[in-house]
Amino acid sequence: MSPLVSRFYRALRLGVIPAAGLLAGCAQVPEGADFSDPYEAKNRGVHETNVEIDRTLFGDGQRKGIVPTFPRPVAKGFINFASNLAAPGDVVNRVLQAKPKPAIETTLRFVINTTIGIGGLFDPATAMGIEKDETDFGETLAVWGSGEGDYIVLPILGPSTERDAVGIVVDLALDPLNTLLPSPESTYALGAAAASSAASRQVNADLVESILYESADGYAQARIIYLQNRRYELGEDVYTIDPYEDPYGR
Amino acid sequence: MAADRLSRRRALTIAAGGIALAATGLPAAALNVDEARALVGRLVGDINAVIASGKSEGAMIKDFERIFARYADVRYIAQSALGPAGRSAAKSDVAAYTAAFQGYIARKYGKRFREFIGGEIEVTDAHPLKSFFEVVSIARLKGQSPFDVRWHVFDKSGKDLFFNIIIEGVNMLATERTEIGAMLDQAKGSIPALTAALKKAG
């Protein structure tokens, strides 16, 4: 399977903020929003390339891209299918994180959606009240106490951190579907994840395009949004602005 | 949970006393958790009504700007986003910037209302945080997993108003500081040039 590409849409799954997960996009660092970006010059170069790829494939809101727009139900099907294929890897990571409850629930989801959900194209498990719970080895590393490391922008995959990039590599090796499936099937799984990523990009077009193409500095927007959302997902400290300690707001 | 019960009981007491909840715009004695929750409750009610109205996008953005102006401390948000540059600037420049910022935010976030059609926001909790209050809500949009929206409420101006929205950890004020900072750089540090750019942005 492809935790690799699945990360792509995973960061996007919420639809509202997540854009940053897709393609990465220096401005001033807001006070208190700490992060480490020593490779900024290099990261900006990768970001620019990613944005050009995005523009070619999906368009920028002005011009259309070369990928045709999937009808909504088809897009949902792609997303559900790839998410279901990622479930075994999610279970392995929840076990490594010593979190049995989500491990059991995701196993149950996988069984329900693979059978009743016709191979994972539909998501009846959510309708039954078993919500999606996605994770990855980056989160496992965080649970084990590893720090976030520096911010990096990966080619195609977009915003990441050193910890998350290590996680992506380990997920490839950890994923049962990746290791157990014979080669043609694992290639199909990669294709499914790519289709899912494209579908997520289209479903969240307004948001992604506002960050990449309408921001004064898309790179800085993608960085702050990715890092804040990722820290929230991992239950790490959420950056809070105290207006009574803000020297500028009046 | 305890806060839930507490606020419900208090709301009942207030209702029994025949006193309407403090209307926005009235000076609040000292903001407390119930008032913060009530403020966001009204705000979310107004937003839900706009979402359900089925108006055109342009009309919804106008409604959103009205809601933003009524419930948010626009002056604080705008000036905090501007940062140190606002200190040495002429008052009239900062006032013009603040007005342009209000329209920019309304257009930028109002455009996203399309995604909210058929959805709803529900307040679930409120608690003190640092020296202000955090009101927690859940947004349920069509075809998406529910997500967490937090409203930070204070009464620094003498009125109960929100000054920040945190969506799944993403801090509106922090992202706008970054964006306004980048725009100010592009405007070579000129606040009137930034104001002109803001009128076209969003």
GROMACS .gro file of C-alpha atoms in nm:
model
  452
    1MET     CA    1   0.000   0.000   0.000
    2SER     CA    2   0.110   0.348   0.011
    3PRO     CA    3   0.129   0.523   0.335
    4LEU     CA    4   0.336   0.748   0.123
    5VAL     CA    5   0.066   0.888  -0.092
    6SER     CA    6  -0.200   0.823   0.165
    7ARG     CA    7  -0.035   1.083   0.386
    8PHE     CA    8  -0.101   1.316   0.103
    9TYR     CA    9  -0.476   1.302   0.146
   10ARG     CA   10  -0.466   1.211   0.511
   11ALA     CA   11  -0.360   1.555   0.609
   12LEU     CA   12  -0.647   1.677   0.395
   13ARG     CA   13  -0.913   1.460   0.539
   14LEU     CA   14  -1.078   1.728   0.745
   15GLY     CA   15  -1.138   1.944   0.451
   16VAL     CA   16  -1.136   2.268   0.635
   17ILE     CA   17  -0.785   2.352   0.726
   18PRO     CA   18  -0.584   2.072   0.607
   19ALA     CA   19  -0.480   2.202   0.276
   20ALA     CA   20  -0.130   2.226   0.393
   21GLY     CA   21  -0.102   1.853   0.377
   22LEU     CA   22  -0.120   1.857   0.004
   23LEU     CA   23   0.143   2.072  -0.143
   24ALA     CA   24   0.355   2.295   0.051
   25GLY     CA   25   0.362   2.647  -0.008
   26CYS     CA   26   0.886   3.327   0.470
   27ALA     CA   27   0.748   3.550   0.616
   28GLN     CA   28   0.781   3.671   0.959
   29VAL     CA   29   0.744   3.414   1.224
   30PRO     CA   30   0.449   3.506   1.441
   31GLU     CA   31   0.565   3.563   1.792
   32GLY     CA   32   0.535   3.256   2.004
   33ALA     CA   33   0.445   3.021   1.720
   34ASP     CA   34   0.770   2.834   1.751
   35PHE     CA   35   0.912   2.614   1.485
   36SER     CA   36   1.246   2.535   1.336
   37ASP     CA   37   1.294   2.590   0.963
   38PRO     CA   38   1.671   2.598   0.901
   39TYR     CA   39   1.626   2.460   0.547
   40GLU     CA   40   1.389   2.737   0.449
   41ALA     CA   41   1.571   2.832   0.127
   42LYS     CA   42   1.575   2.471   0.008
   43ASN     CA   43   1.218   2.411   0.130
   44ARG     CA   44   1.094   2.711  -0.066
   45GLY     CA   45   1.247   2.569  -0.381
   46VAL     CA   46   1.072   2.234  -0.330
   47HIS     CA   47   0.749   2.419  -0.248
   48GLU     CA   48   0.765   2.616  -0.574
   49THR     CA   49   0.811   2.293  -0.772
   50ASN     CA   50   0.522   2.128  -0.586
   51VAL     CA   51   0.299   2.427  -0.659
   52GLU     CA   52   0.383   2.410  -1.029
   53ILE     CA   53   0.297   2.038  -1.032
   54ASP     CA   54  -0.029   2.115  -0.852
   55ARG     CA   55  -0.111   2.394  -1.098
   56THR     CA   56  -0.049   2.164  -1.394
   57LEU     CA   57  -0.253   1.876  -1.254
   58PHE     CA   58  -0.540   2.057  -1.084
   59GLY     CA   59  -0.530   2.418  -1.195
   60ASP     CA   60  -0.513   2.730  -0.981
   61GLY     CA   61  -0.872   2.847  -0.978
   62GLN     CA   62  -0.817   3.059  -1.292
   63ARG     CA   63  -0.699   2.794  -1.536
   64LYS     CA   64  -0.809   2.432  -1.531
   65GLY     CA   65  -0.564   2.148  -1.473
   66ILE     CA   66  -0.517   1.834  -1.681
   67VAL     CA   67  -0.683   1.601  -1.430
   68PRO     CA   68  -1.056   1.582  -1.501
   69THR     CA   69  -1.287   1.667  -1.212
   70PHE     CA   70  -1.432   1.353  -1.059
   71PRO     CA   71  -1.804   1.352  -0.983
   72ARG     CA   72  -1.851   1.382  -0.604
   73PRO     CA   73  -1.961   1.020  -0.542
   74VAL     CA   74  -1.662   0.890  -0.741
   75ALA     CA   75  -1.427   1.114  -0.542
   76LYS     CA   76  -1.577   0.987  -0.217
   77GLY     CA   77  -1.535   0.628  -0.338
   78PHE     CA   78  -1.165   0.683  -0.411
   79ILE     CA   79  -1.113   0.842  -0.071
   80ASN     CA   80  -1.300   0.565   0.114
   81PHE     CA   81  -1.121   0.290  -0.078
   82ALA     CA   82  -0.769   0.417  -0.007
   83SER     CA   83  -0.855   0.496   0.353
   84ASN     CA   84  -0.977   0.139   0.400
   85LEU     CA   85  -0.656   0.001   0.250
   86ALA     CA   86  -0.460   0.210   0.498
   87ALA     CA   87  -0.652   0.065   0.795
   88PRO     CA   88  -0.419  -0.234   0.862
   89GLY     CA   89  -0.122   0.005   0.887
   90ASP     CA   90  -0.324   0.226   1.122
   91VAL     CA   91  -0.391  -0.077   1.344
   92VAL     CA   92  -0.021  -0.169   1.358
   93ASN     CA   93   0.065   0.187   1.462
   94ARG     CA   94  -0.209   0.205   1.728
   95VAL     CA   95  -0.072  -0.121   1.875
   96LEU     CA   96   0.280   0.024   1.876
   97GLN     CA   97   0.137   0.331   2.051
   98ALA     CA   98  -0.019   0.099   2.312
   99LYS     CA   99  -0.368   0.227   2.225
  100PRO     CA  100  -0.583  -0.087   2.208
  101LYS     CA  101  -0.921   0.086   2.178
  102PRO     CA  102  -0.861   0.257   1.841
  103ALA     CA  103  -0.670  -0.053   1.725
  104ILE     CA  104  -0.978  -0.266   1.786
  105GLU     CA  105  -1.219  -0.011   1.639
  106THR     CA  106  -1.014   0.032   1.322
  107THR     CA  107  -0.996  -0.347   1.284
  108LEU     CA  108  -1.375  -0.356   1.313
  109ARG     CA  109  -1.406  -0.072   1.060
  110PHE     CA  110  -1.183  -0.260   0.820
  111VAL     CA  111  -1.399  -0.575   0.843
  112ILE     CA  112  -1.728  -0.384   0.805
  113ASN     CA  113  -1.614  -0.158   0.521
  114THR     CA  114  -1.437  -0.436   0.329
  115THR     CA  115  -1.750  -0.656   0.339
  116ILE     CA  116  -2.067  -0.446   0.368
  117GLY     CA  117  -1.883  -0.146   0.221
  118ILE     CA  118  -1.800  -0.343  -0.095
  119GLY     CA  119  -1.424  -0.362  -0.070
  120GLY     CA  120  -1.404  -0.027   0.105
  121LEU     CA  121  -1.571   0.188  -0.162
  122PHE     CA  122  -1.834   0.289   0.092
  123ASP     CA  123  -1.801   0.371   0.459
  124PRO     CA  124  -2.097   0.212   0.642
  125ALA     CA  125  -1.884   0.186   0.960
  126THR     CA  126  -1.904   0.563   1.014
  127ALA     CA  127  -2.282   0.548   0.977
  128MET     CA  128  -2.276   0.278   1.248
  129GLY     CA  129  -2.091   0.516   1.476
  130ILE     CA  130  -1.735   0.384   1.435
  131GLU     CA  131  -1.550   0.696   1.328
  132LYS     CA  132  -1.241   0.702   1.115
  133ASP     CA  133  -0.921   0.707   1.320
  134GLU     CA  134  -0.616   0.753   1.103
  135THR     CA  135  -0.262   0.747   1.231
  136ASP     CA  136   0.092   0.686   1.111
  137PHE     CA  137   0.441   0.608   1.236
  138GLY     CA  138   0.512   0.979   1.277
  139GLU     CA  139   0.248   0.976   1.552
  140THR     CA  140   0.398   0.656   1.696
  141LEU     CA  141   0.733   0.834   1.719
  142ALA     CA  142   0.563   1.127   1.893
  143VAL     CA  143   0.398   0.890   2.142
  144TRP     CA  144   0.740   0.735   2.208
  145GLY     CA  145   0.872   1.080   2.294
  146SER     CA  146   1.052   1.186   1.979
  147GLY     CA  147   1.058   1.560   1.911
  148GLU     CA  148   0.916   1.714   1.594
  149GLY     CA  149   1.253   1.812   1.444
  150ASP     CA  150   1.291   2.067   1.168
  151TYR     CA  151   1.022   2.160   0.920
  152ILE     CA  152   1.080   2.014   0.575
  153VAL     CA  153   0.893   2.022   0.246
  154LEU     CA  154   0.900   1.689   0.063
  155PRO     CA  155   0.880   1.665  -0.314
  156ILE     CA  156   0.518   1.590  -0.417
  157LEU     CA  157   0.414   1.506  -0.060
  158GLY     CA  158   0.447   1.859   0.069
  159PRO     CA  159   0.482   1.989   0.427
  160SER     CA  160   0.639   1.756   0.680
  161THR     CA  161   0.883   1.747   0.968
  162GLU     CA  162   1.192   1.537   1.022
  163ARG     CA  163   0.995   1.312   1.254
  164ASP     CA  164   0.707   1.273   1.007
  165ALA     CA  165   0.944   1.204   0.716
  166VAL     CA  166   1.105   0.918   0.910
  167GLY     CA  167   0.752   0.800   0.986
  168ILE     CA  168   0.663   0.787   0.617
  169VAL     CA  169   0.962   0.562   0.542
  170VAL     CA  170   0.891   0.331   0.835
  171ASP     CA  171   0.520   0.311   0.742
  172LEU     CA  172   0.617   0.171   0.404
  173ALA     CA  173   0.795  -0.117   0.577
  174LEU     CA  174   0.533  -0.158   0.852
  175ASP     CA  175   0.220  -0.165   0.643
  176PRO     CA  176   0.087  -0.521   0.629
  177LEU     CA  177  -0.068  -0.463   0.288
  178ASN     CA  178   0.261  -0.342   0.154
  179THR     CA  179   0.460  -0.632   0.291
  180LEU     CA  180   0.205  -0.912   0.245
  181LEU     CA  181   0.051  -0.832  -0.092
  182PRO     CA  182   0.221  -0.968  -0.403
  183SER     CA  183   0.361  -0.707  -0.636
  184PRO     CA  184   0.084  -0.631  -0.888
  185GLU     CA  185  -0.174  -0.581  -0.610
  186SER     CA  186   0.049  -0.353  -0.406
  187THR     CA  187   0.092  -0.143  -0.721
  188TYR     CA  188  -0.287  -0.115  -0.752
  189ALA     CA  189  -0.298   0.000  -0.392
  190LEU     CA  190  -0.052   0.276  -0.476
  191GLY     CA  191  -0.274   0.376  -0.766
  192ALA     CA  192  -0.575   0.384  -0.535
  193ALA     CA  193  -0.393   0.613  -0.296
  194ALA     CA  194  -0.292   0.845  -0.579
  195ALA     CA  195  -0.654   0.860  -0.699
  196SER     CA  196  -0.764   0.933  -0.344
  197SER     CA  197  -0.512   1.215  -0.315
  198ALA     CA  198  -0.637   1.368  -0.637
  199ALA     CA  199  -0.997   1.335  -0.516
  200SER     CA  200  -0.914   1.508  -0.187
  201ARG     CA  201  -0.738   1.788  -0.372
  202GLN     CA  202  -1.052   1.840  -0.580
  203VAL     CA  203  -1.296   1.814  -0.291
  204ASN     CA  204  -1.093   2.077  -0.100
  205ALA     CA  205  -1.017   2.291  -0.404
  206ASP     CA  206  -1.136   2.621  -0.251
  207LEU     CA  207  -0.919   2.585   0.053
  208VAL     CA  208  -0.609   2.450  -0.120
  209GLU     CA  209  -0.624   2.721  -0.386
  210SER     CA  210  -0.677   2.998  -0.131
  211ILE     CA  211  -0.357   2.892   0.045
  212LEU     CA  212  -0.139   2.814  -0.257
  213TYR     CA  213  -0.257   3.076  -0.504
  214GLU     CA  214  -0.423   3.358  -0.313
  215SER     CA  215  -0.194   3.402  -0.012
  216ALA     CA  216   0.074   3.669  -0.014
  217ASP     CA  217   0.314   3.395   0.096
  218GLY     CA  218   0.177   3.046   0.032
  219TYR     CA  219   0.489   2.884   0.173
  220ALA     CA  220   0.452   3.053   0.511
  221GLN     CA  221   0.076   2.983   0.521
  222ALA     CA  222   0.124   2.614   0.441
  223ARG     CA  223   0.398   2.587   0.705
  224ILE     CA  224   0.201   2.742   0.991
  225ILE     CA  225  -0.118   2.556   0.903
  226TYR     CA  226   0.053   2.220   0.866
  227LEU     CA  227   0.250   2.249   1.191
  228GLN     CA  228  -0.041   2.376   1.401
  229ASN     CA  229  -0.281   2.114   1.269
  230ARG     CA  230  -0.027   1.833   1.305
  231ARG     CA  231   0.053   1.929   1.666
  232TYR     CA  232  -0.318   1.938   1.742
  233GLU     CA  233  -0.366   1.592   1.586
  234LEU     CA  234  -0.084   1.453   1.798
  235GLY     CA  235  -0.215   1.615   2.115
  236GLU     CA  236   0.093   1.833   2.145
  237ASP     CA  237   0.087   2.185   2.281
  238VAL     CA  238  -0.154   2.401   2.088
  239TYR     CA  239  -0.028   2.754   2.035
  240THR     CA  240  -0.241   3.001   2.227
  241ILE     CA  241  -0.235   3.378   2.196
  242ASP     CA  242  -0.303   3.561   2.522
  243PRO     CA  243  -0.441   3.904   2.427
  244TYR     CA  244  -0.342   4.043   2.766
  245GLU     CA  245   0.021   3.970   2.686
  246ASP     CA  246  -0.001   4.099   2.329
  247PRO     CA  247   0.183   4.430   2.296
  248TYR     CA  248   0.029   4.515   1.959
  249GLY     CA  249  -0.344   4.459   1.983
  250ARG     CA  250  -0.435   4.802   2.113
  251MET     CA  251  -1.965   1.804   3.200
  252ALA     CA  252  -1.976   1.991   3.525
  253ALA     CA  253  -1.946   2.314   3.334
  254ASP     CA  254  -2.232   2.197   3.116
  255ARG     CA  255  -2.461   2.138   3.409
  256LEU     CA  256  -2.351   2.455   3.577
  257SER     CA  257  -2.420   2.671   3.277
  258ARG     CA  258  -2.758   2.514   3.219
  259ARG     CA  259  -2.856   2.573   3.579
  260ARG     CA  260  -2.738   2.930   3.558
  261ALA     CA  261  -2.919   2.989   3.234
  262LEU     CA  262  -3.235   2.865   3.401
  263THR     CA  263  -3.184   3.095   3.696
  264ILE     CA  264  -3.140   3.389   3.465
  265ALA     CA  265  -3.449   3.297   3.266
  266ALA     CA  266  -3.648   3.250   3.586
  267GLY     CA  267  -3.544   3.594   3.695
  268GLY     CA  268  -3.688   3.721   3.373
  269ILE     CA  269  -3.359   3.877   3.281
  270ALA     CA  270  -3.246   3.832   2.926
  271LEU     CA  271  -2.890   3.720   2.876
  272ALA     CA  272  -2.660   4.015   2.846
  273ALA     CA  273  -2.695   4.140   2.493
  274THR     CA  274  -2.378   4.185   2.296
  275GLY     CA  275  -2.277   4.540   2.286
  276LEU     CA  276  -2.367   4.607   2.644
  277PRO     CA  277  -2.073   4.651   2.875
  278ALA     CA  278  -2.024   4.329   3.067
  279ALA     CA  279  -1.953   4.351   3.437
  280ALA     CA  280  -1.690   4.080   3.441
  281LEU     CA  281  -1.695   3.817   3.174
  282ASN     CA  282  -1.756   3.468   3.305
  283VAL     CA  283  -1.771   3.127   3.148
  284ASP     CA  284  -2.150   3.131   3.104
  285GLU     CA  285  -2.149   3.468   2.932
  286ALA     CA  286  -1.869   3.356   2.701
  287ARG     CA  287  -2.069   3.048   2.618
  288ALA     CA  288  -2.387   3.247   2.564
  289LEU     CA  289  -2.205   3.489   2.333
  290VAL     CA  290  -2.074   3.209   2.114
  291GLY     CA  291  -2.415   3.043   2.128
  292ARG     CA  292  -2.574   3.355   1.975
  293LEU     CA  293  -2.289   3.394   1.727
  294VAL     CA  294  -2.317   3.033   1.614
  295GLY     CA  295  -2.695   3.071   1.592
  296ASP     CA  296  -2.651   3.369   1.359
  297ILE     CA  297  -2.396   3.179   1.147
  298ASN     CA  298  -2.623   2.874   1.124
  299ALA     CA  299  -2.909   3.101   1.012
  300VAL     CA  300  -2.693   3.246   0.734
  301ILE     CA  301  -2.586   2.898   0.625
  302ALA     CA  302  -2.948   2.785   0.615
  303SER     CA  303  -3.072   3.100   0.438
  304GLY     CA  304  -2.975   2.976   0.093
  305LYS     CA  305  -2.877   3.330  -0.012
  306SER     CA  306  -2.628   3.404  -0.287
  307GLU     CA  307  -2.259   3.399  -0.201
  308GLY     CA  308  -2.235   3.778  -0.219
  309ALA     CA  309  -2.527   3.820   0.022
  310MET     CA  310  -2.381   3.560   0.259
  311ILE     CA  311  -2.047   3.741   0.265
  312LYS     CA  312  -2.229   4.065   0.357
  313ASP     CA  313  -2.410   3.881   0.637
  314PHE     CA  314  -2.085   3.733   0.753
  315GLU     CA  315  -1.918   4.075   0.768
  316ARG     CA  316  -2.207   4.201   0.980
  317ILE     CA  317  -2.172   3.904   1.218
  318PHE     CA  318  -1.794   3.950   1.234
  319ALA     CA  319  -1.830   4.321   1.313
  320ARG     CA  320  -2.087   4.249   1.582
  321TYR     CA  321  -1.927   3.956   1.765
  322ALA     CA  322  -1.552   3.997   1.705
  323ASP     CA  323  -1.311   4.252   1.845
  324VAL     CA  324  -1.212   4.355   1.494
  325ARG     CA  325  -0.988   4.636   1.617
  326TYR     CA  326  -0.788   4.402   1.838
  327ILE     CA  327  -0.760   4.130   1.571
  328ALA     CA  328  -0.658   4.376   1.298
  329GLN     CA  329  -0.399   4.552   1.511
  330SER     CA  330  -0.259   4.232   1.655
  331ALA     CA  331  -0.222   4.096   1.301
  332LEU     CA  332  -0.043   4.415   1.197
  333GLY     CA  333   0.206   4.391   1.483
  334PRO     CA  334   0.480   4.645   1.560
  335ALA     CA  335   0.423   4.844   1.238
  336GLY     CA  336   0.096   4.974   1.381
  337ARG     CA  337   0.264   5.144   1.676
  338SER     CA  338   0.447   5.414   1.489
  339ALA     CA  339   0.177   5.460   1.224
  340ALA     CA  340  -0.066   5.750   1.190
  341LYS     CA  341  -0.401   5.689   1.362
  342SER     CA  342  -0.595   5.753   1.044
  343ASP     CA  343  -0.382   5.499   0.853
  344VAL     CA  344  -0.447   5.235   1.118
  345ALA     CA  345  -0.822   5.311   1.114
  346ALA     CA  346  -0.836   5.274   0.734
  347TYR     CA  347  -0.635   4.951   0.758
  348THR     CA  348  -0.872   4.815   1.024
  349ALA     CA  349  -1.178   4.884   0.806
  350ALA     CA  350  -1.013   4.715   0.506
  351PHE     CA  351  -0.912   4.420   0.726
  352GLN     CA  352  -1.275   4.367   0.830
  353GLY     CA  353  -1.388   4.336   0.467
  354TYR     CA  354  -1.091   4.114   0.381
  355ILE     CA  355  -1.170   3.867   0.661
  356ALA     CA  356  -1.539   3.862   0.566
  357ARG     CA  357  -1.459   3.781   0.202
  358LYS     CA  358  -1.183   3.532   0.278
  359TYR     CA  359  -1.378   3.328   0.533
  360GLY     CA  360  -1.722   3.406   0.394
  361LYS     CA  361  -1.631   3.242   0.063
  362ARG     CA  362  -1.582   2.920   0.252
  363PHE     CA  363  -1.949   2.924   0.353
  364ARG     CA  364  -2.023   2.721   0.042
  365GLU     CA  365  -1.872   2.424   0.226
  366PHE     CA  366  -2.100   2.489   0.522
  367ILE     CA  367  -2.427   2.459   0.333
  368GLY     CA  368  -2.627   2.181   0.495
  369GLY     CA  369  -2.399   2.188   0.797
  370GLU     CA  370  -2.424   2.313   1.152
  371ILE     CA  371  -2.208   2.425   1.443
  372GLU     CA  372  -2.293   2.319   1.797
  373VAL     CA  373  -2.145   2.459   2.119
  374THR     CA  374  -2.035   2.178   2.350
  375ASP     CA  375  -1.825   2.329   2.628
  376ALA     CA  376  -1.675   2.645   2.776
  377HIS     CA  377  -1.393   2.697   3.023
  378PRO     CA  378  -1.147   2.963   3.139
  379LEU     CA  379  -0.811   2.966   2.959
  380LYS     CA  380  -0.525   3.187   3.071
  381SER     CA  381  -0.691   3.525   3.124
  382PHE     CA  382  -0.984   3.470   2.888
  383PHE     CA  383  -1.243   3.204   2.799
  384GLU     CA  384  -1.245   2.923   2.548
  385VAL     CA  385  -1.578   2.809   2.404
  386VAL     CA  386  -1.563   2.471   2.231
  387SER     CA  387  -1.789   2.381   1.941
  388ILE     CA  388  -1.820   2.103   1.688
  389ALA     CA  389  -1.883   2.172   1.320
  390ARG     CA  390  -2.071   1.902   1.135
  391LEU     CA  391  -2.054   1.958   0.763
  392LYS     CA  392  -2.215   1.746   0.499
  393GLY     CA  393  -1.998   1.452   0.400
  394GLN     CA  394  -1.714   1.534   0.640
  395SER     CA  395  -1.598   1.408   0.975
  396PRO     CA  396  -1.705   1.650   1.251
  397PHE     CA  397  -1.429   1.890   1.348
  398ASP     CA  398  -1.333   2.101   1.646
  399VAL     CA  399  -1.380   2.481   1.642
  400ARG     CA  400  -1.275   2.685   1.946
  401TRP     CA  401  -1.369   3.049   2.008
  402HIS     CA  402  -1.154   3.265   2.232
  403VAL     CA  403  -1.361   3.528   2.408
  404PHE     CA  404  -1.253   3.827   2.618
  405ASP     CA  405  -1.387   4.161   2.733
  406LYS     CA  406  -1.075   4.374   2.699
  407SER     CA  407  -1.272   4.638   2.509
  408GLY     CA  408  -1.547   4.645   2.772
  409LYS     CA  409  -1.771   4.425   2.558
  410ASP     CA  410  -1.781   4.045   2.537
  411LEU     CA  411  -1.626   3.967   2.199
  412PHE     CA  412  -1.427   3.688   2.039
  413PHE     CA  413  -1.071   3.756   1.926
  414ASN     CA  414  -0.956   3.426   1.787
  415ILE     CA  415  -1.090   3.107   1.625
  416ILE     CA  416  -0.897   2.782   1.647
  417ILE     CA  417  -1.001   2.519   1.391
  418GLU     CA  418  -0.845   2.180   1.462
  419GLY     CA  419  -0.546   2.352   1.618
  420VAL     CA  420  -0.507   2.613   1.345
  421ASN     CA  421  -0.507   2.958   1.496
  422MET     CA  422  -0.674   3.228   1.283
  423LEU     CA  423  -0.491   3.516   1.449
  424ALA     CA  424  -0.151   3.347   1.408
  425THR     CA  425  -0.212   3.266   1.040
  426GLU     CA  426  -0.333   3.623   0.977
  427ARG     CA  427  -0.023   3.765   1.149
  428THR     CA  428   0.182   3.563   0.902
  429GLU     CA  429  -0.027   3.669   0.605
  430ILE     CA  430  -0.052   4.039   0.697
  431GLY     CA  431   0.323   4.036   0.767
  432ALA     CA  432   0.388   3.899   0.417
  433MET     CA  433   0.154   4.157   0.261
  434LEU     CA  434   0.322   4.438   0.453
  435ASP     CA  435   0.660   4.319   0.320
  436GLN     CA  436   0.518   4.328  -0.033
  437ALA     CA  437   0.389   4.678   0.037
  438LYS     CA  438   0.744   4.773   0.145
  439GLY     CA  439   0.623   4.853   0.492
  440SER     CA  440   0.363   5.111   0.384
  441ILE     CA  441   0.036   5.076   0.572
  442PRO     CA  442  -0.169   5.272   0.312
  443ALA     CA  443  -0.030   5.039   0.039
  444LEU     CA  444  -0.116   4.738   0.257
  445THR     CA  445  -0.468   4.878   0.303
  446ALA     CA  446  -0.509   4.916  -0.074
  447ALA     CA  447  -0.395   4.555  -0.127
  448LEU     CA  448  -0.632   4.427   0.144
  449LYS     CA  449  -0.929   4.589  -0.030
  450LYS     CA  450  -0.860   4.365  -0.329
  451ALA     CA  451  -0.763   4.053  -0.134
  452GLY     CA  452  -0.972   3.779   0.022
   0.00000   0.00000   0.00000
